[in-house]
Amino acid sequence: MTAPSDVPTEGPIVVLGAGYAGLTLAQEIVRRGRGKVAVTLVDRSPGHVLRTQLYQIGEIADAAGDVRRWLVPLARVFERTSVTFRRGDVRSIDLERRTVHLDSGELPYRGLAICLGNVAAYYHVPGAPENTQSVYRLSAAQRAAAALRASAERSDALPGEQRPRVLVIGGGSTGTELAAEIATTDWSRLVGRAARPPDVFLLTGALTFLAGFPPAVIERARATLRRIGVTIVHGLNVVRVDPGRVALEDGTVFVCDVAIWCAGLEAPPLIRELPVPHGKGGRIAPEPTLEVPGHPGVVAVGDAIEFHDPMTGVLAPSTAQAALSEARIAARNLLARLSGQPLEPYHYRERGILVALGARGGAGTVGPIALWGSPARFLKGVVERRYSRSVERGEPSRLL
Ligand SMILES: Cc1cc2nc3c(=O)[nH]c(=O)nc-3n(C[C@H](O)[C@H](O)[C@H](O)COP(=O)(O)OP(=O)(O)OC[C@H]3O[C@@H](n4cnc5c(N)ncnc54)[C@H](O)[C@@H]3O)c2cc1C
């Protein structure tokens, strides 16, 4: 275990992951260090993925492989800054030797920020990884969009009045946004000929529909989904997935053309394997300062952590909004640690969350105010555009 006095004085600060957490953390180090602190930012992707916008599946299908709208090139974001972007795959982290192992070699560090996000959790459901789509990564969202597009293209060959059946598994905000988007996309325009609109089903399992949202918002969201033709199937877990067939715990077999898994997330294997305290799904359980216990000068931020606010006991959610605010404090604390200054605890404050329900619908909260319908959708669009613009300009950004 590394003692505080062991924190080296040489070498770069290495930031692993250039998602919402890593990008903000690197920008904050540049700002606080007045551009003089060397940072190496590592990601397997050449760009910052606008992951909160990956529910825009119709537009991704329409973009036909041109994903520039959802991917901001990292070399451009950090042009003329003290951040060096290194594209690579992180294989493992040696916390004792203060070295990261990449596919292209070793990277020693003075300070480290672990911001590697999360991956889909399939809960050992047989066939789920192979036979469902997902939207947790840009490449996965592209595959899901292609599968939906292909089912629209085949739809006029279906017998009688039959329509393609799409099952979205998981009734949290990601599944809900996605189901609404699929139901309101004009697939005929997209495939360039008459296509039958899909029947969209949203399956909620152990977690109820939009769990955690205020009841009024849930009711409005439910009514909006009904109006746009999404059927909610409540309270059933998936026990097996075969191609085109999803078996539920009550014995029902749901036949569908496309199944999309939005049922949960967990830490990636390399984080689960770290010899540090872990929370649910293998997420790192950091100190209140966001340092990794026993490893001064190493912080963990974003979806990769499970953080309970020590003052309120509230669990910070796996959202970009939380990742951004954690990253600002983690950057501050990392620099403080490296210069022998006192660290400060992070406190999570919920600012609100907005869910898009198709092109014109939405629901959510902003502070204590509940919003729905077109005002909620309008605000969601403003938040998304503002975030994308500030990332493109290389400026620090906020979500909500
Ligand atoms: C469809 C969808 C909609 C969402 N909507 C919202 C919303 O409206 N509001 C909100 O606040 N949150 C939303 N979220 C959640 C939000 O996207 C996450 O909480 C956020 O992305 C977490 O940021 P992060 O930096 O921890 O992880 P990520 O943004 O996932 O970044 C992790 C980075 O690490 C990189 N990486 C991972 N493993 C490796 C490796 N081994 N080697 C190299 N690089 C690696 C990845 O390429 C990625 O760039 C949404 C999520 C989804 C999927």
Short mmCIF file of C-alpha atoms and ligand atoms in Angstrom, two decimals:
data_model
loop_
_atom_site.label_atom_id
_atom_site.label_comp_id
_atom_site.label_asym_id
_atom_site.label_seq_id
_atom_site.Cartn_x
_atom_site.Cartn_y
_atom_site.Cartn_z
CA MET A 1 0.00 0.00 0.00
CA THR A 2 1.31 3.48 -0.89
CA ALA A 3 1.81 5.98 1.94
CA PRO A 4 1.21 9.71 1.26
CA SER A 5 4.94 10.46 1.40
CA ASP A 6 5.45 7.93 -1.41
CA VAL A 7 3.61 10.08 -3.95
CA PRO A 8 6.25 10.67 -6.66
CA THR A 9 7.21 14.18 -7.68
CA GLU A 10 7.96 13.34 -11.31
CA GLY A 11 5.88 12.07 -14.22
CA PRO A 12 2.54 12.96 -15.75
CA ILE A 13 -0.93 12.83 -14.34
CA VAL A 14 -2.59 10.03 -16.26
CA VAL A 15 -6.33 10.15 -16.88
CA LEU A 16 -7.88 6.87 -18.00
CA GLY A 17 -11.04 7.37 -20.05
CA ALA A 18 -12.14 10.48 -21.96
CA GLY A 19 -15.85 10.24 -21.29
CA TYR A 20 -17.78 12.80 -19.23
CA ALA A 21 -15.63 12.22 -16.14
CA GLY A 22 -12.18 11.98 -17.74
CA LEU A 23 -12.65 14.84 -20.19
CA THR A 24 -13.84 17.22 -17.47
CA LEU A 25 -11.13 16.11 -15.05
CA ALA A 26 -8.39 16.72 -17.64
CA GLN A 27 -9.85 20.15 -18.50
CA GLU A 28 -10.05 21.06 -14.82
CA ILE A 29 -6.39 20.11 -14.25
CA VAL A 30 -5.40 22.33 -17.19
CA ARG A 31 -7.46 25.20 -15.74
CA ARG A 32 -6.23 24.84 -12.16
CA GLY A 33 -2.64 24.12 -13.19
CA ARG A 34 -2.69 27.15 -15.55
CA GLY A 35 -1.71 24.89 -18.43
CA LYS A 36 1.59 23.87 -16.81
CA VAL A 37 0.69 20.41 -15.46
CA ALA A 38 1.43 17.58 -17.89
CA VAL A 39 -1.55 15.28 -18.40
CA THR A 40 -1.75 12.14 -20.50
CA LEU A 41 -5.33 11.27 -21.38
CA VAL A 42 -5.93 7.71 -22.59
CA ASP A 43 -8.96 6.36 -24.40
CA ARG A 44 -9.59 3.59 -26.89
CA SER A 45 -11.89 5.89 -28.83
CA PRO A 46 -10.47 8.72 -30.97
CA GLY A 47 -13.22 11.02 -29.75
CA HIS A 48 -15.34 11.99 -26.78
CA VAL A 49 -18.59 10.08 -27.25
CA LEU A 50 -21.75 12.09 -26.52
CA ARG A 51 -23.15 9.07 -24.76
CA THR A 52 -26.16 10.81 -23.27
CA GLN A 53 -27.40 11.32 -26.85
CA LEU A 54 -27.11 7.71 -28.01
CA TYR A 55 -30.86 7.21 -27.55
CA GLN A 56 -31.19 9.18 -30.86
CA ILE A 57 -31.32 5.86 -32.65
CA GLY A 58 -33.35 7.01 -35.67
CA GLU A 59 -30.81 9.75 -36.37
CA ILE A 60 -27.93 7.31 -35.91
CA ALA A 61 -29.62 4.97 -38.40
CA ASP A 62 -30.10 7.91 -40.77
CA ALA A 63 -26.46 9.01 -40.45
CA ALA A 64 -25.39 5.81 -42.27
CA GLY A 65 -22.04 5.49 -40.49
CA ASP A 66 -21.26 9.21 -40.27
CA VAL A 67 -21.11 9.53 -36.48
CA ARG A 68 -19.37 12.93 -36.26
CA ARG A 69 -22.38 14.35 -34.45
CA TRP A 70 -21.88 11.96 -31.52
CA LEU A 71 -18.06 11.90 -31.50
CA VAL A 72 -15.91 14.98 -30.79
CA PRO A 73 -12.25 14.38 -31.83
CA LEU A 74 -10.08 14.47 -28.69
CA ALA A 75 -6.98 15.73 -30.50
CA ARG A 76 -9.01 18.83 -31.41
CA VAL A 77 -10.45 19.32 -27.90
CA PHE A 78 -6.97 19.38 -26.35
CA GLU A 79 -5.14 21.17 -29.17
CA ARG A 80 -2.54 23.61 -27.75
CA THR A 81 -3.06 22.49 -24.13
CA SER A 82 -0.84 20.58 -21.68
CA VAL A 83 -2.93 17.46 -22.32
CA THR A 84 -1.49 14.77 -24.56
CA PHE A 85 -4.11 12.43 -25.93
CA ARG A 86 -2.91 8.84 -26.28
CA ARG A 87 -5.22 6.46 -28.07
CA GLY A 88 -5.03 3.00 -26.58
CA ASP A 89 -6.72 0.22 -24.72
CA VAL A 90 -6.12 0.02 -20.98
CA ARG A 91 -5.39 -3.60 -20.12
CA SER A 92 -4.62 -3.35 -16.39
CA ILE A 93 -3.57 -0.96 -13.63
CA ASP A 94 -0.71 -1.78 -11.25
CA LEU A 95 -1.45 0.43 -8.25
CA GLU A 96 1.67 -0.73 -6.38
CA ARG A 97 4.11 0.08 -9.20
CA ARG A 98 2.07 3.15 -10.20
CA THR A 99 1.97 1.95 -13.81
CA VAL A 100 -0.83 1.49 -16.34
CA HIS A 101 -0.54 -1.32 -18.89
CA LEU A 102 -1.84 -0.36 -22.31
CA ASP A 103 -2.07 -2.47 -25.46
CA SER A 104 0.85 -0.38 -26.73
CA GLY A 105 3.11 -0.44 -23.67
CA GLU A 106 3.47 0.76 -20.09
CA LEU A 107 2.59 4.18 -18.75
CA PRO A 108 4.03 5.20 -15.36
CA TYR A 109 2.17 7.92 -13.50
CA ARG A 110 2.61 10.46 -10.73
CA GLY A 111 -1.10 10.89 -10.25
CA LEU A 112 -3.92 8.80 -11.72
CA ALA A 113 -7.61 9.32 -12.44
CA ILE A 114 -9.67 6.20 -13.18
CA CYS A 115 -12.62 7.27 -15.35
CA LEU A 116 -13.31 4.13 -17.39
CA GLY A 117 -17.11 4.16 -17.09
CA ASN A 118 -19.12 0.96 -17.11
CA VAL A 119 -20.28 -1.89 -19.33
CA ALA A 120 -23.61 -3.67 -19.82
CA ALA A 121 -24.48 -6.09 -17.01
CA TYR A 122 -26.22 -9.23 -18.28
CA TYR A 123 -26.70 -10.89 -14.86
CA HIS A 124 -25.73 -14.32 -16.30
CA VAL A 125 -28.89 -14.41 -18.44
CA PRO A 126 -28.06 -17.03 -21.10
CA GLY A 127 -27.97 -15.63 -24.63
CA ALA A 128 -28.41 -12.00 -23.57
CA PRO A 129 -24.96 -10.70 -24.65
CA GLU A 130 -25.10 -12.47 -28.03
CA ASN A 131 -28.75 -11.96 -28.94
CA THR A 132 -29.56 -8.43 -27.82
CA GLN A 133 -28.46 -5.02 -29.01
CA SER A 134 -27.48 -2.13 -26.72
CA VAL A 135 -26.80 1.62 -26.85
CA TYR A 136 -24.23 1.94 -24.10
CA ARG A 137 -21.40 2.52 -26.58
CA LEU A 138 -21.39 4.33 -29.90
CA SER A 139 -20.39 1.21 -31.86
CA ALA A 140 -23.18 -0.74 -30.13
CA ALA A 141 -25.73 2.00 -30.88
CA GLN A 142 -24.68 1.88 -34.55
CA ARG A 143 -25.29 -1.88 -34.62
CA ALA A 144 -28.67 -1.43 -32.90
CA ALA A 145 -29.61 1.28 -35.42
CA ALA A 146 -28.61 -1.01 -38.30
CA ALA A 147 -30.72 -3.86 -36.88
CA LEU A 148 -33.76 -1.57 -36.54
CA ARG A 149 -33.24 -0.23 -40.04
CA ALA A 150 -32.97 -3.76 -41.46
CA SER A 151 -36.21 -4.79 -39.72
CA ALA A 152 -37.96 -1.72 -41.20
CA GLU A 153 -36.63 -2.64 -44.65
CA ARG A 154 -37.98 -6.19 -44.33
CA SER A 155 -41.32 -5.07 -42.88
CA ASP A 156 -43.33 -4.96 -46.13
CA ALA A 157 -42.69 -8.70 -46.56
CA LEU A 158 -44.39 -9.52 -43.23
CA PRO A 159 -47.66 -11.49 -43.50
CA GLY A 160 -51.02 -9.65 -43.34
CA GLU A 161 -51.00 -6.50 -41.25
CA GLN A 162 -48.11 -7.70 -39.09
CA ARG A 163 -45.55 -5.14 -37.99
CA PRO A 164 -41.95 -5.56 -36.80
CA ARG A 165 -41.78 -6.14 -33.03
CA VAL A 166 -39.14 -4.36 -31.00
CA LEU A 167 -38.54 -5.17 -27.34
CA VAL A 168 -36.61 -2.72 -25.18
CA ILE A 169 -35.49 -4.47 -21.99
CA GLY A 170 -35.17 -2.15 -18.97
CA GLY A 171 -37.54 0.65 -17.96
CA GLY A 172 -35.00 3.16 -16.62
CA SER A 173 -34.35 6.44 -18.38
CA THR A 174 -32.19 4.90 -21.15
CA GLY A 175 -34.78 2.24 -22.07
CA THR A 176 -37.61 4.75 -21.89
CA GLU A 177 -35.88 7.31 -24.12
CA LEU A 178 -34.95 4.62 -26.59
CA ALA A 179 -38.44 3.08 -26.80
CA ALA A 180 -39.97 6.53 -27.40
CA GLU A 181 -37.41 7.33 -30.07
CA ILE A 182 -37.99 4.06 -31.94
CA ALA A 183 -41.77 4.56 -31.82
CA THR A 184 -41.63 8.14 -33.14
CA THR A 185 -39.00 7.67 -35.86
CA ASP A 186 -40.35 7.87 -39.42
CA TRP A 187 -38.83 4.60 -40.64
CA SER A 188 -40.40 4.95 -44.12
CA ARG A 189 -38.56 8.22 -44.72
CA LEU A 190 -35.41 6.67 -43.38
CA VAL A 191 -35.39 3.54 -45.53
CA GLY A 192 -36.67 5.40 -48.57
CA ARG A 193 -39.80 3.29 -49.15
CA ALA A 194 -42.98 2.22 -47.39
CA ALA A 195 -42.08 0.57 -44.09
CA ARG A 196 -44.52 -0.62 -41.46
CA PRO A 197 -43.97 1.17 -38.14
CA PRO A 198 -42.75 -1.18 -35.41
CA ASP A 199 -44.76 -2.28 -32.40
CA VAL A 200 -42.57 -1.20 -29.51
CA PHE A 201 -42.65 -2.88 -26.09
CA LEU A 202 -40.82 -1.63 -23.01
CA LEU A 203 -40.16 -4.34 -20.46
CA THR A 204 -39.50 -3.33 -16.87
CA GLY A 205 -37.95 -5.96 -14.63
CA ALA A 206 -36.92 -5.86 -10.98
CA LEU A 207 -36.67 -2.06 -11.18
CA THR A 208 -39.99 -0.33 -11.81
CA PHE A 209 -40.67 2.07 -14.68
CA LEU A 210 -38.52 5.23 -14.25
CA ALA A 211 -37.68 4.24 -10.67
CA GLY A 212 -36.52 7.26 -8.69
CA PHE A 213 -38.50 9.85 -10.67
CA PRO A 214 -41.33 11.80 -8.94
CA PRO A 215 -44.76 10.08 -9.31
CA ALA A 216 -46.23 12.96 -11.36
CA VAL A 217 -43.40 12.71 -13.88
CA ILE A 218 -43.79 8.93 -14.09
CA GLU A 219 -47.53 9.29 -14.78
CA ARG A 220 -46.96 11.84 -17.55
CA ALA A 221 -44.20 9.74 -19.10
CA ARG A 222 -46.45 6.68 -19.00
CA ALA A 223 -49.26 8.62 -20.70
CA THR A 224 -46.88 9.92 -23.37
CA LEU A 225 -45.57 6.42 -24.13
CA ARG A 226 -49.16 5.16 -24.43
CA ARG A 227 -50.02 7.98 -26.83
CA ILE A 228 -47.05 7.28 -29.11
CA GLY A 229 -47.80 3.56 -29.13
CA VAL A 230 -45.26 2.07 -26.71
CA THR A 231 -46.66 -0.79 -24.61
CA ILE A 232 -45.14 -1.14 -21.15
CA VAL A 233 -44.85 -4.70 -19.83
CA HIS A 234 -44.37 -4.49 -16.07
CA GLY A 235 -42.27 -6.33 -13.53
CA LEU A 236 -40.88 -9.33 -15.40
CA ASN A 237 -37.24 -10.33 -15.55
CA VAL A 238 -35.72 -11.93 -18.63
CA VAL A 239 -34.40 -15.45 -18.00
CA ARG A 240 -33.08 -16.40 -21.44
CA VAL A 241 -32.59 -14.87 -24.88
CA ASP A 242 -32.45 -16.81 -28.15
CA PRO A 243 -32.37 -15.19 -31.60
CA GLY A 244 -35.78 -13.52 -31.96
CA ARG A 245 -37.12 -15.00 -28.68
CA VAL A 246 -36.95 -13.52 -25.20
CA ALA A 247 -38.07 -15.81 -22.35
CA LEU A 248 -39.56 -14.11 -19.28
CA GLU A 249 -39.66 -15.41 -15.71
CA ASP A 250 -43.41 -16.17 -15.86
CA GLY A 251 -42.84 -18.62 -18.74
CA THR A 252 -43.93 -16.24 -21.51
CA VAL A 253 -41.78 -16.26 -24.63
CA PHE A 254 -41.73 -12.89 -26.32
CA VAL A 255 -41.14 -13.13 -30.07
CA CYS A 256 -39.45 -10.04 -31.54
CA ASP A 257 -37.42 -8.84 -34.48
CA VAL A 258 -35.04 -6.73 -32.39
CA ALA A 259 -34.34 -6.88 -28.63
CA ILE A 260 -32.33 -4.08 -27.02
CA TRP A 261 -30.74 -4.52 -23.60
CA CYS A 262 -31.01 -1.44 -21.36
CA ALA A 263 -31.28 -3.42 -18.14
CA GLY A 264 -28.20 -2.42 -16.25
CA LEU A 265 -24.54 -1.65 -15.99
CA GLU A 266 -21.51 -2.79 -14.04
CA ALA A 267 -17.84 -1.93 -13.74
CA PRO A 268 -15.55 -3.25 -16.50
CA PRO A 269 -13.51 -6.38 -15.59
CA LEU A 270 -10.23 -4.50 -15.14
CA ILE A 271 -11.84 -2.37 -12.44
CA ARG A 272 -13.53 -5.33 -10.76
CA GLU A 273 -10.12 -6.99 -10.52
CA LEU A 274 -8.38 -4.08 -8.73
CA PRO A 275 -7.44 -4.90 -5.13
CA VAL A 276 -9.45 -1.98 -3.69
CA PRO A 277 -12.85 -1.69 -1.95
CA HIS A 278 -15.74 -2.32 -4.31
CA GLY A 279 -19.45 -1.52 -4.27
CA LYS A 280 -22.33 -2.91 -6.32
CA GLY A 281 -21.43 -4.28 -9.74
CA GLY A 282 -17.71 -4.11 -8.92
CA ARG A 283 -17.66 -0.30 -8.88
CA ILE A 284 -14.79 1.28 -6.91
CA ALA A 285 -15.90 2.55 -3.49
CA PRO A 286 -13.75 5.69 -3.07
CA GLU A 287 -13.01 7.86 -0.02
CA PRO A 288 -15.22 10.95 0.49
CA THR A 289 -12.44 12.86 -1.32
CA LEU A 290 -12.81 10.49 -4.31
CA GLU A 291 -9.35 9.05 -3.70
CA VAL A 292 -9.02 5.30 -3.99
CA PRO A 293 -8.58 3.97 -0.42
CA GLY A 294 -4.95 3.20 0.35
CA HIS A 295 -3.67 4.88 -2.80
CA PRO A 296 -3.00 8.60 -2.37
CA GLY A 297 -2.77 10.45 -5.66
CA VAL A 298 -5.20 8.02 -7.33
CA VAL A 299 -8.81 9.16 -7.79
CA ALA A 300 -11.81 7.40 -9.33
CA VAL A 301 -14.76 9.20 -10.88
CA GLY A 302 -17.99 8.68 -12.84
CA ASP A 303 -19.85 5.49 -13.64
CA ALA A 304 -16.86 3.44 -12.45
CA ILE A 305 -17.56 4.32 -8.80
CA GLU A 306 -20.21 3.83 -6.16
CA PHE A 307 -20.28 6.96 -4.05
CA HIS A 308 -22.48 7.52 -1.02
CA ASP A 309 -22.44 11.13 0.13
CA PRO A 310 -21.05 10.89 3.67
CA MET A 311 -23.25 13.80 4.83
CA THR A 312 -26.61 12.67 3.42
CA GLY A 313 -25.99 8.98 2.68
CA VAL A 314 -27.42 9.62 -0.81
CA LEU A 315 -26.01 7.44 -3.58
CA ALA A 316 -24.65 9.54 -6.45
CA PRO A 317 -26.34 8.15 -9.58
CA SER A 318 -24.49 6.85 -12.63
CA THR A 319 -25.16 9.96 -14.65
CA ALA A 320 -23.03 12.30 -16.70
CA GLN A 321 -24.21 15.09 -14.47
CA ALA A 322 -22.75 13.40 -11.38
CA ALA A 323 -19.58 12.47 -13.31
CA LEU A 324 -18.97 16.11 -14.21
CA SER A 325 -19.34 17.43 -10.67
CA GLU A 326 -17.22 14.58 -9.22
CA ALA A 327 -14.51 15.27 -11.82
CA ARG A 328 -14.15 18.89 -10.75
CA ILE A 329 -13.53 17.95 -7.09
CA ALA A 330 -11.35 14.96 -7.99
CA ALA A 331 -9.10 17.18 -10.15
CA ARG A 332 -8.79 19.66 -7.32
CA ASN A 333 -7.94 16.91 -4.84
CA LEU A 334 -5.47 15.22 -7.14
CA LEU A 335 -3.51 18.46 -7.51
CA ALA A 336 -3.81 19.12 -3.78
CA ARG A 337 -2.41 15.67 -2.99
CA LEU A 338 0.51 16.12 -5.35
CA SER A 339 1.38 19.48 -3.82
CA GLY A 340 0.85 18.44 -0.20
CA GLN A 341 -2.32 20.54 0.34
CA PRO A 342 -5.43 19.36 2.26
CA LEU A 343 -8.14 17.50 0.35
CA GLU A 344 -11.85 18.32 0.46
CA PRO A 345 -14.82 15.93 0.45
CA TYR A 346 -17.16 15.69 -2.52
CA HIS A 347 -20.87 16.27 -1.96
CA TYR A 348 -23.43 15.15 -4.49
CA ARG A 349 -26.20 17.59 -5.30
CA GLU A 350 -29.03 16.55 -7.60
CA ARG A 351 -29.79 19.30 -10.11
CA GLY A 352 -32.50 17.38 -11.93
CA ILE A 353 -32.79 15.00 -14.85
CA LEU A 354 -34.66 15.16 -18.13
CA VAL A 355 -35.85 12.27 -20.26
CA ALA A 356 -36.59 12.72 -23.99
CA LEU A 357 -39.84 11.06 -25.09
CA GLY A 358 -39.59 11.26 -28.86
CA ALA A 359 -39.14 14.41 -30.91
CA ARG A 360 -41.72 16.49 -29.03
CA GLY A 361 -42.21 14.83 -25.65
CA GLY A 362 -40.19 14.81 -22.47
CA ALA A 363 -40.41 14.51 -18.71
CA GLY A 364 -38.19 15.21 -15.75
CA THR A 365 -37.22 17.55 -12.97
CA VAL A 366 -35.13 20.68 -12.66
CA GLY A 367 -34.41 21.33 -9.00
CA PRO A 368 -37.76 21.02 -7.21
CA ILE A 369 -39.78 21.65 -10.38
CA ALA A 370 -41.34 18.80 -12.36
CA LEU A 371 -41.56 19.34 -16.11
CA TRP A 372 -43.15 17.42 -18.97
CA GLY A 373 -44.30 17.71 -22.56
CA SER A 374 -42.69 20.12 -25.01
CA PRO A 375 -41.06 22.40 -22.36
CA ALA A 376 -39.19 19.37 -20.96
CA ARG A 377 -38.17 18.29 -24.47
CA PHE A 378 -37.09 21.80 -25.39
CA LEU A 379 -34.93 22.11 -22.29
CA LYS A 380 -33.38 18.67 -22.90
CA GLY A 381 -32.39 19.82 -26.40
CA VAL A 382 -30.88 23.04 -25.05
CA VAL A 383 -28.85 21.11 -22.45
CA GLU A 384 -27.56 18.67 -25.08
CA ARG A 385 -26.60 21.38 -27.58
CA ARG A 386 -24.91 23.50 -24.92
CA TYR A 387 -22.84 20.52 -23.74
CA SER A 388 -21.82 19.49 -27.30
CA ARG A 389 -20.83 23.05 -28.17
CA SER A 390 -18.67 23.57 -25.09
CA VAL A 391 -16.88 20.23 -25.63
CA GLU A 392 -16.18 21.17 -29.25
CA ARG A 393 -14.72 24.49 -28.13
CA GLY A 394 -12.59 22.76 -25.49
CA GLU A 395 -14.39 24.66 -22.72
CA PRO A 396 -15.47 23.24 -19.34
CA SER A 397 -19.12 22.25 -19.50
CA ARG A 398 -22.11 21.52 -17.32
CA LEU A 399 -25.12 19.28 -17.78
CA LEU A 400 -28.24 20.95 -16.40
C1 LIG B 1 -28.52 6.38 -23.93
C2 LIG B 1 -28.01 7.03 -22.68
C3 LIG B 1 -28.59 8.24 -22.27
C4 LIG B 1 -28.12 8.87 -21.11
N1 LIG B 1 -28.70 10.05 -20.73
C5 LIG B 1 -28.19 10.73 -19.69
C6 LIG B 1 -28.72 12.02 -19.34
O1 LIG B 1 -29.66 12.53 -19.96
N2 LIG B 1 -28.15 12.68 -18.29
C7 LIG B 1 -27.09 12.16 -17.59
O2 LIG B 1 -26.60 12.84 -16.67
N3 LIG B 1 -26.60 10.93 -17.87
C8 LIG B 1 -27.12 10.20 -18.90
N4 LIG B 1 -26.59 8.97 -19.23
C9 LIG B 1 -25.51 8.39 -18.39
C10 LIG B 1 -24.15 8.95 -18.81
O3 LIG B 1 -23.92 8.71 -20.17
C11 LIG B 1 -23.05 8.30 -17.98
O4 LIG B 1 -23.34 8.46 -16.62
C12 LIG B 1 -21.70 8.95 -18.32
O5 LIG B 1 -21.34 8.59 -19.63
C13 LIG B 1 -20.63 8.55 -17.31
O6 LIG B 1 -19.43 9.16 -17.64
P1 LIG B 1 -18.04 8.37 -17.45
O7 LIG B 1 -16.99 9.33 -17.90
O8 LIG B 1 -17.97 7.79 -16.12
O9 LIG B 1 -18.15 7.15 -18.47
P2 LIG B 1 -18.15 7.20 -20.07
O10 LIG B 1 -18.77 8.44 -20.56
O11 LIG B 1 -18.75 5.91 -20.50
O12 LIG B 1 -16.62 7.24 -20.43
C14 LIG B 1 -15.74 6.16 -20.23
C15 LIG B 1 -14.63 6.27 -21.24
O13 LIG B 1 -13.65 5.27 -20.96
C16 LIG B 1 -13.23 4.68 -22.16
N5 LIG B 1 -12.76 3.33 -21.85
C17 LIG B 1 -13.43 2.36 -21.18
N6 LIG B 1 -12.68 1.27 -21.02
C18 LIG B 1 -11.49 1.55 -21.63
C19 LIG B 1 -10.29 0.81 -21.79
N7 LIG B 1 -10.12 -0.42 -21.29
N8 LIG B 1 -9.27 1.40 -22.46
C20 LIG B 1 -9.40 2.67 -22.96
N9 LIG B 1 -10.51 3.40 -22.83
C21 LIG B 1 -11.54 2.84 -22.17
C22 LIG B 1 -14.45 4.70 -23.06
O14 LIG B 1 -14.08 4.65 -24.43
C23 LIG B 1 -15.09 6.04 -22.66
O15 LIG B 1 -14.64 7.10 -23.49
C24 LIG B 1 -27.06 8.29 -20.35
C25 LIG B 1 -26.49 7.08 -20.78
C26 LIG B 1 -26.96 6.45 -21.92
C27 LIG B 1 -26.33 5.16 -22.37
#
